[in-house]
Structures are given as C-alpha cells and as structure tokens.
XYZ file of C-alpha atoms in Angstrom:
194
model
C 16.400 -18.353 1.060
C 19.454 -16.061 0.760
C 17.694 -13.813 -2.042
C 14.709 -13.325 0.191
C 16.703 -12.438 3.479
C 19.186 -10.119 1.425
C 16.330 -8.465 0.021
C 14.667 -8.032 2.977
C 17.977 -6.623 4.563
C 18.501 -4.111 1.856
C 15.232 -3.020 2.175
C 14.545 -2.449 5.787
C 15.381 1.583 6.045
C 12.323 2.070 3.405
C 9.594 -0.189 5.263
C 10.552 1.789 7.915
C 10.345 4.981 6.094
C 6.775 3.379 4.172
C 5.476 2.733 7.701
C 6.365 6.283 9.226
C 4.518 7.777 6.185
C 1.285 5.605 7.040
C 1.086 6.358 10.401
C 1.576 10.048 9.244
C -1.192 10.080 7.210
C -3.244 8.495 9.902
C -2.016 11.256 12.188
C -3.280 13.749 9.693
C -6.507 12.416 8.623
C -8.041 10.657 11.938
C -8.518 13.130 14.294
C -10.758 15.278 11.975
C -13.497 12.481 12.024
C -15.444 13.819 14.981
C -15.880 17.266 13.634
C -16.784 15.908 10.209
C -19.272 13.843 11.459
C -20.943 16.314 13.482
C -20.760 18.915 10.774
C -24.263 19.850 9.003
C -22.191 22.011 6.817
C -20.681 18.856 5.114
C -24.077 16.883 5.298
C -25.494 19.803 2.990
C -22.486 19.746 0.796
C -22.803 15.964 0.343
C -26.562 16.640 -0.507
C -25.501 19.138 -3.088
C -23.436 16.782 -5.261
C -24.781 14.430 -7.641
C -25.975 11.241 -6.111
C -23.607 8.907 -8.242
C -20.181 10.623 -7.072
C -21.371 10.138 -3.512
C -22.161 6.893 -3.772
C -19.122 6.132 -6.174
C -16.589 7.729 -3.965
C -18.280 6.448 -0.899
C -18.914 10.106 0.951
C -22.527 8.345 1.799
C -20.598 6.298 4.540
C -18.050 9.128 5.769
C -20.087 9.720 8.791
C -19.259 6.583 10.454
C -15.661 5.734 11.781
C -15.434 2.761 9.199
C -16.558 4.650 6.313
C -14.392 7.774 6.781
C -11.558 5.117 7.270
C -12.373 3.774 4.452
C -12.786 6.718 1.851
C -10.155 8.696 3.583
C -7.259 6.568 4.446
C -7.994 2.957 2.893
C -9.356 4.544 -0.725
C -6.959 7.557 -0.906
C -3.942 8.808 0.735
C -2.282 5.580 2.155
C -3.169 3.528 -0.739
C -1.239 6.254 -2.665
C 1.755 5.572 -0.311
C 1.517 2.260 -0.563
C 0.948 2.101 -4.856
C 4.330 4.097 -4.731
C 5.841 1.832 -2.746
C 4.985 -1.436 -4.606
C 5.599 0.374 -7.862
C 9.002 1.129 -6.448
C 9.581 -2.397 -4.724
C 8.401 -4.365 -7.924
C 10.513 -2.341 -10.304
C 13.322 -2.525 -8.696
C 13.063 -6.266 -7.547
C 14.914 -7.206 -11.413
C 15.032 -4.958 -13.504
C 16.963 -2.315 -10.939
C 19.695 -4.809 -10.310
C 19.335 -5.897 -14.350
C 20.378 -2.345 -14.988
C 22.681 -1.781 -12.731
C 24.600 -5.245 -13.466
C 23.752 -6.486 -9.891
C 21.891 -9.490 -11.096
C 24.824 -11.163 -12.828
C 26.493 -11.286 -8.993
C 23.313 -12.665 -7.693
C 23.133 -15.245 -10.685
C 26.518 -16.146 -10.558
C 26.018 -18.179 -7.237
C 24.314 -20.654 -9.042
C 20.977 -19.337 -8.098
C 18.384 -19.419 -11.093
C 16.603 -16.473 -12.320
C 13.271 -17.777 -11.282
C 14.806 -18.538 -7.919
C 15.551 -14.624 -7.487
C 12.176 -13.549 -8.685
C 10.223 -16.206 -6.673
C 12.619 -14.926 -3.197
C 12.357 -11.051 -4.385
C 8.382 -11.384 -5.151
C 8.110 -13.420 -1.452
C 10.004 -10.375 -0.123
C 7.575 -7.886 -1.840
C 4.692 -10.042 0.269
C 6.453 -9.961 3.441
C 6.967 -6.012 2.989
C 3.359 -5.679 2.732
C 2.328 -8.145 5.078
C 4.300 -6.225 7.652
C 2.772 -2.778 6.118
C -0.884 -3.788 6.377
C -0.243 -5.093 9.997
C 1.184 -1.569 11.098
C -1.911 0.143 9.456
C -4.095 -2.429 11.598
C -2.297 -1.721 14.856
C -2.318 2.534 14.072
C -5.854 1.894 13.513
C -7.251 0.199 16.087
C -5.080 2.488 17.944
C -6.800 5.191 17.149
C -10.295 3.763 16.925
C -10.902 4.799 20.612
C -9.201 8.224 20.987
C -10.950 9.305 18.022
C -14.291 7.749 18.353
C -14.239 5.447 15.427
C -15.587 2.810 16.614
C -13.781 0.365 14.338
C -14.406 -3.266 14.347
C -11.687 -5.657 14.340
C -13.052 -8.039 11.570
C -14.101 -5.127 9.270
C -10.526 -3.456 9.419
C -8.617 -6.533 8.865
C -10.782 -7.129 6.040
C -10.031 -3.382 4.477
C -6.218 -3.538 5.182
C -6.252 -7.154 3.936
C -7.785 -5.900 0.478
C -5.927 -2.822 0.457
C -2.735 -4.630 0.804
C -3.583 -7.376 -1.947
C -4.522 -4.299 -4.037
C -0.978 -3.383 -3.716
C 0.847 -6.399 -4.414
C -1.463 -7.188 -7.683
C 0.747 -3.614 -8.687
C 3.213 -4.543 -7.440
C 3.185 -7.850 -9.123
C 2.682 -5.995 -12.343
C 5.943 -3.862 -12.287
C 7.800 -7.148 -10.881
C 6.709 -9.316 -14.161
C 7.126 -6.289 -16.594
C 10.535 -5.551 -15.186
C 11.669 -9.341 -15.034
C 10.080 -10.105 -18.856
C 12.324 -6.862 -20.249
C 14.589 -6.147 -17.673
C 14.051 -2.751 -18.023
C 12.817 -0.246 -15.297
C 11.200 2.510 -16.908
C 9.286 -0.422 -18.488
C 8.238 -1.483 -15.149
C 8.023 1.934 -13.402
C 5.419 2.598 -16.827
C 3.288 -0.744 -16.014
C 2.951 -0.089 -12.501
C 1.577 3.223 -12.638
C -0.436 2.514 -15.906
C -2.347 -0.470 -13.757
C -3.009 1.953 -10.713
C-alpha cells in the first residue's frame, strides 16, 4: 500500500491543521452552553420564531448539552470545516496530481489507476476517522467542564454520521476528479453537493 502510505505522509500537516481547527471551534462554542441553557431571553427569542424553523434547525433541542453540540458543532461550524477539508482532499487526490503532471510519475511505477484511486480513497477515510476520533475526544473531555452531560454512545453516533457525510462529499469530489482529471470540476461537484 505504498500509495496509501505516501498519501498519508504528504498530508499529515493538513490533518493536524484541520484537527486544530475543530479544537478551536469547540473551544469557541462549548463554553457558551451554560449561559444559553439558562437564558430566558434565548427561550423567548426562539418562541418568537416560526415553529418550523425552530424544529428544522434543531433549536428546540438547544437547551440540552447534546442538542447544543449537535446544532452548534456537528450541524454548523465543524461540519463546514470538514466539508471544506473533504472537498479539498477529494479534488486533489487524483485531479490535482493529474493537472500537475504528478499522476504519471506514480503510474510509471507500475501502479494501476484503480489502485491509486482505491488507496487514495482509503487515505481520505483514514483522515476522517482520525478527525472524528479527535472531535469525539474533544467533546467527551469538554462534557464535564462545560456541563454538557454528553453520553459516549450518542456522541459516537453523532460524530460517526458527521464523518460519514464528509466522506460522501469527499468521494463525490474524488469521483469527479478521477472521471475528468480536472480539479475545478472536482471542486465544483463537491461544493455543489455540500
């Protein structure tokens, strides 16, 4: 699996950057839970909104720790970060190398296009599993200090679905890039799906 290992080796700095980005999102948002949960003004503001918007955006669950994490982290800011990462990783995996002329160097070593695609797809999955594990650890470590009262199984399910969505979007970019060899098309498909 030399293509897989090479892909992970070249992308470790970006993975650390995206992990730090997720940590910053959590550090910025999670401390506000206690003040939001205890705020009568927030409740009255939500009551003034149409019920369809409140339920559709998950604001009705915002006064529990799990609901707050879901609506502010998993459905909003952290999701935006991982979708951007996924579109970037997916579009660069094949189409980026194709446009730069680097894919031919890999293929010259007797590696088939199918193998390159499969191993780079596996590298994307591993990156998202690592991001998901880091996010899970951050959320579980933040549960007690910020009075979130998060359950491990519910947090696991939320983070897993979050990562699965990001992988699907990354794979759409990867497929578009592999089919066309153009990074702009891969970026457009991933961004359009997101």
